[in-house]
Short mmCIF file of C-alpha atoms in Angstrom, two decimals:
data_model
loop_
_atom_site.label_atom_id
_atom_site.label_comp_id
_atom_site.label_asym_id
_atom_site.label_seq_id
_atom_site.Cartn_x
_atom_site.Cartn_y
_atom_site.Cartn_z
CA UNK A 1 17.29 50.26 27.40
CA UNK A 2 19.60 50.37 24.32
CA UNK A 3 21.92 48.71 22.02
CA UNK A 4 25.72 48.88 22.99
CA UNK A 5 27.66 48.70 19.61
CA UNK A 6 31.56 48.64 20.36
CA UNK A 7 34.88 47.35 19.62
CA UNK A 8 37.45 46.46 22.15
CA UNK A 9 41.06 46.73 22.11
CA UNK A 10 43.91 45.59 24.13
CA UNK A 11 46.95 47.84 24.62
CA UNK A 12 50.25 48.27 26.21
CA UNK A 13 50.94 50.51 29.18
CA UNK A 14 52.67 53.13 27.16
CA UNK A 15 50.23 53.36 24.48
CA UNK A 16 49.84 56.71 22.64
CA UNK A 17 46.23 57.24 21.22
CA UNK A 18 46.29 57.87 17.37
CA UNK A 19 45.35 61.28 15.70
CA UNK A 20 41.43 60.71 15.15
CA UNK A 21 40.89 63.71 13.15
CA UNK A 22 39.82 63.83 9.38
CA UNK A 23 37.36 60.82 9.82
CA UNK A 24 34.49 60.78 6.95
CA UNK A 25 31.61 63.01 8.71
CA UNK A 26 33.38 64.03 11.58
CA UNK A 27 34.57 67.84 12.11
CA UNK A 28 36.16 67.74 15.49
CA UNK A 29 37.67 65.38 17.86
CA UNK A 30 36.53 66.62 21.33
CA UNK A 31 38.64 65.72 24.60
CA UNK A 32 39.93 64.02 26.34
CA UNK A 33 38.03 64.02 29.45
CA UNK A 34 38.83 61.99 32.61
CA UNK A 35 36.55 60.50 35.07
CA UNK A 36 36.90 57.85 37.81
CA UNK A 37 34.60 55.02 37.76
CA UNK A 38 34.15 52.16 40.45
CA UNK A 39 31.99 49.44 39.32
CA UNK A 40 30.61 46.58 41.89
CA UNK A 41 29.59 43.37 39.84
CA UNK A 42 27.14 41.03 40.65
CA UNK A 43 26.53 37.30 39.95
CA UNK A 44 25.49 33.76 41.46
CA UNK A 45 28.43 32.43 43.58
CA UNK A 46 28.94 29.89 40.82
CA UNK A 47 29.12 32.70 38.36
CA UNK A 48 26.44 31.31 36.05
CA UNK A 49 25.75 35.03 34.50
CA UNK A 50 29.89 35.00 33.53
CA UNK A 51 29.31 31.81 31.78
CA UNK A 52 26.58 33.57 29.47
CA UNK A 53 28.71 36.82 28.97
CA UNK A 54 26.20 38.57 30.88
CA UNK A 55 27.40 41.48 33.24
CA UNK A 56 25.34 42.96 36.19
CA UNK A 57 27.02 45.93 37.70
CA UNK A 58 26.47 48.82 39.87
CA UNK A 59 28.83 51.80 39.12
CA UNK A 60 29.44 55.19 40.55
CA UNK A 61 31.27 58.11 38.76
CA UNK A 62 31.50 59.25 35.05
CA UNK A 63 28.51 60.41 33.10
CA UNK A 64 25.96 57.36 33.47
CA UNK A 65 26.18 56.25 37.08
CA UNK A 66 23.87 53.54 37.80
CA UNK A 67 23.05 49.75 37.72
CA UNK A 68 23.80 48.38 34.20
CA UNK A 69 22.69 44.75 33.03
CA UNK A 70 24.39 43.80 29.58
CA UNK A 71 22.92 41.04 27.67
CA UNK A 72 24.93 39.68 25.02
CA UNK A 73 23.55 39.82 21.22
CA UNK A 74 26.36 39.19 18.73
CA UNK A 75 29.99 39.65 18.69
CA UNK A 76 30.70 43.27 19.52
CA UNK A 77 26.91 44.13 20.15
CA UNK A 78 25.33 44.10 23.73
CA UNK A 79 21.68 45.14 24.97
CA UNK A 80 21.94 47.60 27.97
CA UNK A 81 19.53 47.93 30.64
CA UNK A 82 20.16 50.68 32.96
CA UNK A 83 18.36 51.48 36.19
CA UNK A 84 19.15 54.59 38.67
CA UNK A 85 21.17 54.20 41.67
CA UNK A 86 19.77 52.84 44.66
CA UNK A 87 20.33 53.30 48.36
CA UNK A 88 21.71 49.83 49.09
CA UNK A 89 25.18 48.93 47.23
CA UNK A 90 24.50 45.29 47.67
CA UNK A 91 20.76 44.49 46.55
CA UNK A 92 20.26 44.33 43.06
CA UNK A 93 17.18 46.09 42.10
CA UNK A 94 14.36 43.34 41.93
CA UNK A 95 13.77 44.86 38.01
CA UNK A 96 17.12 43.77 37.10
CA UNK A 97 17.19 40.80 39.03
CA UNK A 98 14.07 39.55 37.37
CA UNK A 99 15.17 39.82 34.06
CA UNK A 100 18.41 37.33 34.73
CA UNK A 101 16.25 34.94 36.42
CA UNK A 102 16.62 32.68 33.55
CA UNK A 103 20.07 32.45 34.31
CA UNK A 104 20.00 32.54 38.14
CA UNK A 105 17.21 30.29 38.54
CA UNK A 106 16.65 31.40 41.97
CA UNK A 107 20.32 31.59 43.10
CA UNK A 108 21.28 34.47 45.28
CA UNK A 109 23.03 37.39 43.39
CA UNK A 110 26.20 38.53 45.38
CA UNK A 111 29.10 40.89 44.78
CA UNK A 112 31.99 38.86 43.17
CA UNK A 113 34.40 41.57 41.85
CA UNK A 114 35.32 45.25 41.59
CA UNK A 115 36.61 47.38 38.70
CA UNK A 116 38.30 50.60 39.57
CA UNK A 117 38.78 52.35 36.38
CA UNK A 118 40.40 55.75 35.37
CA UNK A 119 38.84 56.69 32.17
CA UNK A 120 39.70 59.31 29.75
CA UNK A 121 37.17 59.84 26.91
CA UNK A 122 37.78 61.45 23.27
CA UNK A 123 34.87 61.93 21.14
CA UNK A 124 34.45 61.94 17.43
CA UNK A 125 31.87 64.87 16.52
CA UNK A 126 30.31 65.83 13.20
CA UNK A 127 29.79 69.34 12.16
CA UNK A 128 26.55 69.55 13.73
CA UNK A 129 27.45 68.86 17.30
CA UNK A 130 26.38 65.25 17.05
CA UNK A 131 28.83 62.76 19.07
CA UNK A 132 29.51 60.05 16.49
CA UNK A 133 32.18 57.73 18.23
CA UNK A 134 33.60 57.76 21.88
CA UNK A 135 36.72 56.17 22.69
CA UNK A 136 37.56 55.60 26.29
CA UNK A 137 41.39 54.90 27.37
CA UNK A 138 40.94 52.96 30.29
CA UNK A 139 43.75 52.08 33.00
CA UNK A 140 41.85 49.50 35.43
CA UNK A 141 42.48 48.07 38.89
CA UNK A 142 40.30 44.86 39.00
CA UNK A 143 39.48 42.54 41.98
CA UNK A 144 37.98 39.48 42.09
CA UNK A 145 36.59 38.66 45.86
CA UNK A 146 37.01 35.57 47.75
CA UNK A 147 39.17 33.77 50.67
CA UNK A 148 42.34 35.23 48.73
CA UNK A 149 41.26 38.25 46.48
CA UNK A 150 42.47 37.95 43.07
CA UNK A 151 43.85 41.68 41.77
CA UNK A 152 45.01 42.56 38.04
CA UNK A 153 45.93 45.83 36.64
CA UNK A 154 45.65 46.56 32.87
CA UNK A 155 45.11 49.05 30.09
CA UNK A 156 42.45 48.86 27.31
CA UNK A 157 40.63 51.17 24.79
CA UNK A 158 37.01 51.05 23.78
CA UNK A 159 35.61 52.32 20.60
CA UNK A 160 31.75 52.84 21.05
CA UNK A 161 29.62 53.72 18.15
CA UNK A 162 26.89 56.43 19.20
CA UNK A 163 25.51 57.69 16.15
CA UNK A 164 26.40 56.97 12.40
CA UNK A 165 27.11 53.71 10.94
CA UNK A 166 29.48 50.90 11.59
CA UNK A 167 31.74 51.74 8.70
CA UNK A 168 33.01 54.82 10.50
CA UNK A 169 33.60 52.51 14.04
CA UNK A 170 35.72 50.33 11.64
CA UNK A 171 37.94 52.94 10.26
CA UNK A 172 38.31 54.37 13.95
CA UNK A 173 39.39 50.66 14.79
CA UNK A 174 41.83 50.62 12.35
CA UNK A 175 43.63 53.88 13.38
CA UNK A 176 43.55 52.47 16.81
CA UNK A 177 45.40 49.32 15.51
CA UNK A 178 47.91 51.08 13.27
CA UNK A 179 48.99 52.49 16.81
CA UNK A 180 49.46 49.45 18.20
CA UNK A 181 45.95 48.42 19.80
CA UNK A 182 45.01 44.46 19.17
CA UNK A 183 41.81 43.27 19.34
CA UNK A 184 40.83 42.57 23.22
CA UNK A 185 40.40 38.84 23.91
CA UNK A 186 37.74 39.27 25.91
CA UNK A 187 34.06 40.54 25.42
CA UNK A 188 34.30 42.61 28.61
CA UNK A 189 36.77 43.89 31.45
CA UNK A 190 34.80 41.61 33.96
CA UNK A 191 35.48 38.34 31.79
CA UNK A 192 39.06 39.32 31.11
CA UNK A 193 39.44 39.76 35.24
CA UNK A 194 37.49 36.28 35.87
CA UNK A 195 39.43 34.68 33.22
CA UNK A 196 42.78 35.92 34.58
CA UNK A 197 41.80 34.43 38.16
CA UNK A 198 40.74 31.03 36.78
CA UNK A 199 37.62 31.87 38.14
CA UNK A 200 34.92 31.17 35.48
CA UNK A 201 34.45 28.93 32.35
CA UNK A 202 31.99 29.08 29.29
CA UNK A 203 28.81 27.25 29.48
CA UNK A 204 29.70 23.45 28.00
CA UNK A 205 29.30 22.63 24.43
CA UNK A 206 28.87 18.83 23.23
CA UNK A 207 31.85 17.69 21.01
CA UNK A 208 30.85 16.27 17.81
CA UNK A 209 32.85 15.41 14.70
CA UNK A 210 33.03 17.88 11.74
CA UNK A 211 30.50 17.33 9.13
CA UNK A 212 28.80 14.83 10.94
CA UNK A 213 25.00 14.59 11.33
CA UNK A 214 25.54 15.12 15.25
CA UNK A 215 27.08 18.52 14.46
CA UNK A 216 23.99 19.50 12.58
CA UNK A 217 21.62 18.33 14.86
CA UNK A 218 23.78 19.72 18.27
CA UNK A 219 24.62 23.14 16.45
CA UNK A 220 20.69 23.43 15.66
CA UNK A 221 19.49 22.87 19.18
CA UNK A 222 22.26 24.98 20.78
CA UNK A 223 21.08 27.83 18.52
CA UNK A 224 17.28 27.44 19.54
CA UNK A 225 17.97 27.08 23.01
CA UNK A 226 19.90 30.22 22.76
CA UNK A 227 17.15 32.08 21.11
CA UNK A 228 14.53 30.94 23.84
CA UNK A 229 16.81 32.29 26.54
CA UNK A 230 17.69 35.21 24.64
CA UNK A 231 13.85 36.28 24.69
CA UNK A 232 13.23 35.48 28.15
CA UNK A 233 13.89 39.04 29.20
CA UNK A 234 12.08 40.45 26.63
CA UNK A 235 9.28 38.57 27.22
CA UNK A 236 9.23 39.73 31.08
CA UNK A 237 9.36 43.40 29.74
CA UNK A 238 5.88 42.51 27.47
CA UNK A 239 8.39 43.64 24.55
CA UNK A 240 6.98 43.54 20.70
CA UNK A 241 7.14 40.01 19.02
CA UNK A 242 8.83 38.49 22.15
CA UNK A 243 6.14 36.04 23.10
CA UNK A 244 5.88 34.85 19.53
CA UNK A 245 9.83 34.57 19.12
CA UNK A 246 10.17 32.53 22.38
CA UNK A 247 7.03 30.18 21.34
CA UNK A 248 8.80 29.79 18.14
CA UNK A 249 11.87 28.67 19.52
CA UNK A 250 10.28 26.14 21.90
CA UNK A 251 8.41 24.73 18.62
CA UNK A 252 11.43 24.59 16.57
CA UNK A 253 13.40 22.70 19.81
CA UNK A 254 10.45 20.23 20.00
CA UNK A 255 10.19 19.74 16.48
CA UNK A 256 13.77 18.70 16.18
CA UNK A 257 13.99 16.56 19.05
CA UNK A 258 11.04 14.55 17.30
CA UNK A 259 12.44 14.38 13.89
CA UNK A 260 16.21 13.64 15.22
CA UNK A 261 15.42 11.56 17.76
CA UNK A 262 17.59 8.86 15.76
CA UNK A 263 20.61 11.18 16.68
CA UNK A 264 19.58 12.62 19.94
CA UNK A 265 17.78 10.23 22.23
CA UNK A 266 16.28 10.46 25.56
CA UNK A 267 14.32 13.63 24.95
CA UNK A 268 10.90 12.67 25.43
CA UNK A 269 10.27 14.54 28.56
CA UNK A 270 11.94 17.87 27.41
CA UNK A 271 9.51 17.49 24.33
CA UNK A 272 6.54 17.38 26.83
CA UNK A 273 8.02 20.32 28.86
CA UNK A 274 8.48 22.29 25.64
CA UNK A 275 4.83 21.72 24.39
CA UNK A 276 3.82 22.97 27.98
CA UNK A 277 5.81 26.10 27.82
CA UNK A 278 4.47 26.71 24.35
CA UNK A 279 0.83 26.27 25.38
CA UNK A 280 1.73 28.74 28.55
CA UNK A 281 2.76 31.43 25.85
CA UNK A 282 -0.02 30.38 23.42
CA UNK A 283 -2.49 32.25 24.90
CA UNK A 284 -1.07 35.80 25.14
CA UNK A 285 0.09 35.24 21.37
CA UNK A 286 -2.96 34.33 20.47
CA UNK A 287 -4.74 37.19 21.87
CA UNK A 288 -2.06 39.71 20.46
CA UNK A 289 -2.52 38.18 16.82
CA UNK A 290 -6.46 38.59 16.96
CA UNK A 291 -6.57 41.86 18.68
CA UNK A 292 -4.00 43.41 15.46
CA UNK A 293 -6.19 41.22 13.18
CA UNK A 294 -9.47 42.90 14.34
CA UNK A 295 -7.90 46.21 14.55
CA UNK A 296 -6.33 46.03 10.92
CA UNK A 297 -10.19 44.70 9.61
CA UNK A 298 -11.98 47.87 11.33
CA UNK A 299 -9.32 50.33 9.47
CA UNK A 300 -10.14 48.75 6.61
CA UNK A 301 -13.98 49.11 6.99
CA UNK A 302 -16.01 52.30 5.74
CA UNK A 303 -16.77 54.35 8.96
CA UNK A 304 -20.79 53.67 8.07
CA UNK A 305 -20.29 50.17 8.79
CA UNK A 306 -18.73 50.62 12.43
CA UNK A 307 -21.72 50.96 14.58
CA UNK A 308 -21.28 51.41 18.60
CA UNK A 309 -18.38 50.89 20.81
CA UNK A 310 -16.84 47.79 18.93
CA UNK A 311 -13.40 49.25 18.52
CA UNK A 312 -13.07 49.47 22.16
CA UNK A 313 -14.51 45.63 22.86
CA UNK A 314 -12.08 44.23 20.42
CA UNK A 315 -9.06 46.50 21.28
CA UNK A 316 -9.20 47.85 24.81
CA UNK A 317 -11.31 44.25 26.39
CA UNK A 318 -8.61 42.05 24.12
CA UNK A 319 -5.75 43.97 25.52
CA UNK A 320 -6.63 43.65 29.10
CA UNK A 321 -7.25 39.50 28.75
CA UNK A 322 -3.95 39.92 26.89
CA UNK A 323 -2.28 41.77 30.12
CA UNK A 324 -3.81 38.94 32.24
CA UNK A 325 -2.19 36.19 29.95
CA UNK A 326 1.04 37.95 30.47
CA UNK A 327 1.06 38.25 33.86
CA UNK A 328 0.17 34.35 33.93
CA UNK A 329 3.35 34.30 31.71
CA UNK A 330 5.56 35.88 34.05
CA UNK A 331 4.40 33.73 36.89
CA UNK A 332 5.55 30.84 34.88
CA UNK A 333 8.88 32.15 33.94
CA UNK A 334 9.78 32.59 37.66
CA UNK A 335 8.82 28.96 38.80
CA UNK A 336 10.52 25.69 39.39
CA UNK A 337 9.37 23.72 36.39
CA UNK A 338 10.42 26.60 34.12
CA UNK A 339 13.59 26.28 35.68
CA UNK A 340 13.99 22.62 35.34
CA UNK A 341 13.22 23.17 31.69
CA UNK A 342 15.84 25.48 31.16
CA UNK A 343 18.29 22.93 33.24
CA UNK A 344 17.40 20.24 30.86
CA UNK A 345 18.23 22.81 27.97
CA UNK A 346 21.34 22.92 29.40
CA UNK A 347 21.94 19.22 29.44
CA UNK A 348 20.91 18.83 25.86
CA UNK A 349 23.26 21.31 24.52
CA UNK A 350 26.16 20.36 26.91
CA UNK A 351 25.95 16.79 27.19
CA UNK A 352 23.40 15.50 24.78
CA UNK A 353 22.82 11.72 24.65
CA UNK A 354 24.01 10.89 21.01
CA UNK A 355 23.35 7.78 19.02
CA UNK A 356 25.59 5.85 16.79
CA UNK A 357 23.84 7.80 13.86
CA UNK A 358 25.22 11.06 15.04
CA UNK A 359 28.75 9.93 13.54
CA UNK A 360 27.61 9.44 10.41
CA UNK A 361 28.03 11.97 7.57
CA UNK A 362 25.37 15.06 7.70
CA UNK A 363 24.06 14.40 4.19
CA UNK A 364 22.64 11.19 5.63
CA UNK A 365 20.17 13.32 7.73
CA UNK A 366 18.35 13.86 4.01
CA UNK A 367 16.30 10.81 4.75
CA UNK A 368 14.68 12.64 7.46
CA UNK A 369 13.59 15.48 5.73
CA UNK A 370 12.02 12.97 3.32
CA UNK A 371 10.42 11.00 5.78
CA UNK A 372 9.00 14.56 7.37
CA UNK A 373 7.25 15.38 4.11
CA UNK A 374 5.83 11.77 3.73
CA UNK A 375 4.27 12.65 7.16
CA UNK A 376 2.36 15.67 5.50
CA UNK A 377 0.92 13.53 2.55
CA UNK A 378 -0.01 10.72 5.04
CA UNK A 379 -1.97 13.27 7.21
CA UNK A 380 -3.39 14.95 3.49
CA UNK A 381 -4.50 11.36 2.46
CA UNK A 382 -6.16 10.62 5.70
CA UNK A 383 -8.15 13.89 6.09
CA UNK A 384 -9.30 13.70 2.22
CA UNK A 385 -10.76 10.24 3.34
CA UNK A 386 -13.15 11.74 5.95
CA UNK A 387 -16.71 12.09 4.36
CA UNK A 388 -18.07 14.43 6.73
CA UNK A 389 -16.86 17.91 5.51
CA UNK A 390 -16.82 19.54 9.23
CA UNK A 391 -14.54 16.54 10.46
CA UNK A 392 -12.34 16.81 7.30
CA UNK A 393 -11.55 20.56 7.98
CA UNK A 394 -10.83 19.49 11.56
CA UNK A 395 -8.28 16.84 10.15
CA UNK A 396 -6.62 19.09 7.92
CA UNK A 397 -5.15 20.91 10.87
CA UNK A 398 -2.86 17.82 11.11
CA UNK A 399 -1.45 18.47 7.72
CA UNK A 400 -0.78 22.31 8.45
CA UNK A 401 1.01 20.90 11.74
CA UNK A 402 3.07 18.22 9.61
CA UNK A 403 3.89 20.79 7.10
CA UNK A 404 5.34 23.31 9.63
CA UNK A 405 7.37 20.39 11.13
CA UNK A 406 8.34 19.44 7.66
CA UNK A 407 9.49 23.12 7.47
CA UNK A 408 11.25 23.18 10.40
CA UNK A 409 13.34 20.10 9.65
CA UNK A 410 14.26 21.43 6.32
CA UNK A 411 15.52 24.60 7.63
CA UNK A 412 17.98 22.21 10.26
CA UNK A 413 19.23 20.74 7.11
CA UNK A 414 19.47 23.79 5.07
CA UNK A 415 17.03 22.56 2.60
CA UNK A 416 15.53 26.04 1.53
CA UNK A 417 13.50 25.16 -1.03
CA UNK A 418 11.60 22.01 0.66
CA UNK A 419 11.07 24.74 3.69
CA UNK A 420 9.37 26.95 1.45
CA UNK A 421 7.17 24.27 -0.16
CA UNK A 422 6.42 23.19 3.19
CA UNK A 423 5.48 26.80 4.48
CA UNK A 424 3.36 27.35 1.61
CA UNK A 425 1.26 24.56 2.50
CA UNK A 426 1.13 25.58 6.27
CA UNK A 427 0.55 29.30 5.41
CA UNK A 428 -2.57 28.40 3.25
CA UNK A 429 -4.17 26.27 5.80
CA UNK A 430 -3.21 28.63 8.72
CA UNK A 431 -4.88 31.47 6.72
CA UNK A 432 -8.18 29.30 6.92
CA UNK A 433 -8.21 28.28 10.81
CA UNK A 434 -7.38 32.03 11.34
CA UNK A 435 -10.16 33.18 9.74
CA UNK A 436 -12.27 29.83 11.36
CA UNK A 437 -10.92 31.07 15.04
CA UNK A 438 -11.77 34.91 14.16
CA UNK A 439 -15.14 33.87 13.51
CA UNK A 440 -15.43 32.22 16.83
CA UNK A 441 -14.28 34.97 18.65
CA UNK A 442 -16.48 37.54 16.93
CA UNK A 443 -19.53 35.35 17.76
CA UNK A 444 -18.41 35.45 21.52
CA UNK A 445 -17.91 39.14 21.86
CA UNK A 446 -21.04 39.74 19.70
CA UNK A 447 -22.72 37.97 22.65
CA UNK A 448 -20.99 39.92 25.10
CA UNK A 449 -22.10 43.10 23.02
CA UNK A 450 -25.65 42.01 23.07
CA UNK A 451 -26.08 41.77 26.86
CA UNK A 452 -24.38 44.93 27.24
CA UNK A 453 -27.33 46.45 24.90
CA UNK A 454 -24.58 47.54 22.23
CA UNK A 455 -25.60 47.11 18.53
CA UNK A 456 -23.92 43.99 17.09
CA UNK A 457 -24.39 45.27 13.37
CA UNK A 458 -20.30 45.43 12.80
CA UNK A 459 -19.79 42.10 14.21
CA UNK A 460 -21.63 40.77 11.48
CA UNK A 461 -19.79 42.47 9.14
CA UNK A 462 -16.79 41.36 10.24
CA UNK A 463 -17.77 37.81 10.34
CA UNK A 464 -18.70 37.97 6.68
CA UNK A 465 -15.21 39.37 6.23
CA UNK A 466 -13.29 36.47 7.94
CA UNK A 467 -15.91 33.93 6.62
CA UNK A 468 -15.05 35.03 2.89
CA UNK A 469 -11.15 35.06 3.86
CA UNK A 470 -11.27 31.85 5.24
CA UNK A 471 -13.29 30.29 2.15
CA UNK A 472 -10.69 31.83 -0.18
CA UNK A 473 -7.90 30.02 1.32
CA UNK A 474 -9.80 26.84 1.50
CA UNK A 475 -10.57 27.08 -2.31
CA UNK A 476 -7.06 28.09 -3.06
CA UNK A 477 -5.81 25.19 -0.98
CA UNK A 478 -6.08 22.29 -3.79
CA UNK A 479 -3.86 24.35 -6.08
CA UNK A 480 -1.37 25.06 -3.48
CA UNK A 481 -1.36 21.58 -2.82
CA UNK A 482 -0.69 20.35 -6.17
CA UNK A 483 1.91 22.82 -7.14
CA UNK A 484 3.89 21.84 -3.85
CA UNK A 485 3.59 18.04 -4.07
CA UNK A 486 5.14 18.49 -7.58
CA UNK A 487 7.89 20.49 -6.92
CA UNK A 488 8.82 18.40 -3.79
CA UNK A 489 8.89 15.06 -5.78
CA UNK A 490 11.47 16.91 -7.61
CA UNK A 491 13.44 17.80 -4.52
CA UNK A 492 13.70 14.54 -2.88
#
C-alpha cells in the first residue's frame, strides 16, 4: 500500500516534452525509457467504483505489473494498493474485492474496459541517485466493452512525485505547462474513457441553495458519509486508528441527524443503524484504548512494582480479544445490514428529505447550537439533583454525551469556541469515566490471574493509579464547568 501523488496533463498529439534539467535539488534527467502497458479494468456492471473515482485494474508490462487498486484521498492524491499478478485474468483477487465491498455491496466485479498504453518514462534524479519525479508520456488506446465497443485514442502526461516535496512537483508542472500541457479534465485514464463513452456519472449530490441552512447541513452530512466510506478499507486491513475514525464518523452523522432534524427529516431509522454500527465498532476500539492505556501505565511504573506475567495478560491477552472483535467487525462489514446502511447514506446525501427550514439562511442554525447547549445544562441539573453519589456519577455520563453532541453541532456550524468549550466538559468527564472502566477491567483481569495462580500485586498498584486519576478528574470538573458555562454564556 502506498500514496500516489501526481499531476495529470492533457497534451496535443505533437507535444514536445520540455527540458527538465536544472530543477532545484536535481542533478540529472534520465530517459526516456519506453514500456508497453496493457491494463484490464474491473467494476460492477453499473460502474459503482467509477462513480466514486475508484479504479481497479490488472496490468501487464512496465516496472510494476500486477493488480492495482486506487482509492481517492484528495485532489491529485490517491492511495494505491497492489497485489501480484494472478493466473486468472478475469477474477479479482479476494483481498482486493473485499476492500471495495462498501462500494460494490455484493455486486459482481467484471471487466469493463481495457487501456493499451505506450509509455515513455523520464526521471528527474538527484546527486545521490534518488529518483525524485517521474514523468510519463502516454499514448493511449482505450476500449470500453459492450455490445458496441467504444474506442478512443489520446495522449497525456503524468508527473508523479517519488521523493522530495510537492514544490518540486509544482515546478515540473510549470515547465510542462509552458510547453503546452494543460491540467487534465479527468482524474484518471479510465474516467476519461468512460466519460467519453457517456458510460458513467458521478454519485448524485443534493441541490441546495448557496448560503442556506440546507447547504450547511447537507455538506456536513456528505463529508461525514465520505469519511465513513474512506475508513472502510482501512478497517478491513486493521490499520492504526481506522476503527476509531470510522466510529467517529458514524457518531457525527448520527449527532447531526438528531440536531438538525428540522432541516433533514425522516432519518430515524438511519440514526438507529448508525448507533448499531457504532456499537459494533466500539468493542474493538475500547479494547485497543484500554490495551494501550495499560501499556503506558506499566511503562511508567518502577520495575520493582511489576510482579508476575502482568504485561502478557494486559497486552497479548487483550490483543487476542481485540483481534476477535476485529473479525466480528469484518463479518459485519460484509453483511446485508451494513450494505443497507450505506444505501441509506447514499440516499441521504443524494436525495435527502429537506424541510422548509432548509431554504432559510445558514445563520438561522445558530439557534440549534444554543438548544444543543441547553441540553447539556439540563443533563447537568438533573444529575446534580440526585442525592445518591453513585447514581449521580452514572447520570453525569449523560452530561458527557450531551456535551459531545453540542461539540459536534458547533463544529457543523463553524462555531470553534463553542466546540472547544463543549469538548473541555466532554474530556474531563471522559477522563473520569475511562478511569472507572479501567478499574473494572483490572478487577476482571486480576481475578483471572488469581485463578491461574499468578501474583496480583501489580493489578492493585494499577488500580490505585486509575482510582487516583479518576478522582482528580472528578475534583477538577466543578472548575471546568464553571469556566465553561461562563464562557458559553458570552458566546450564545
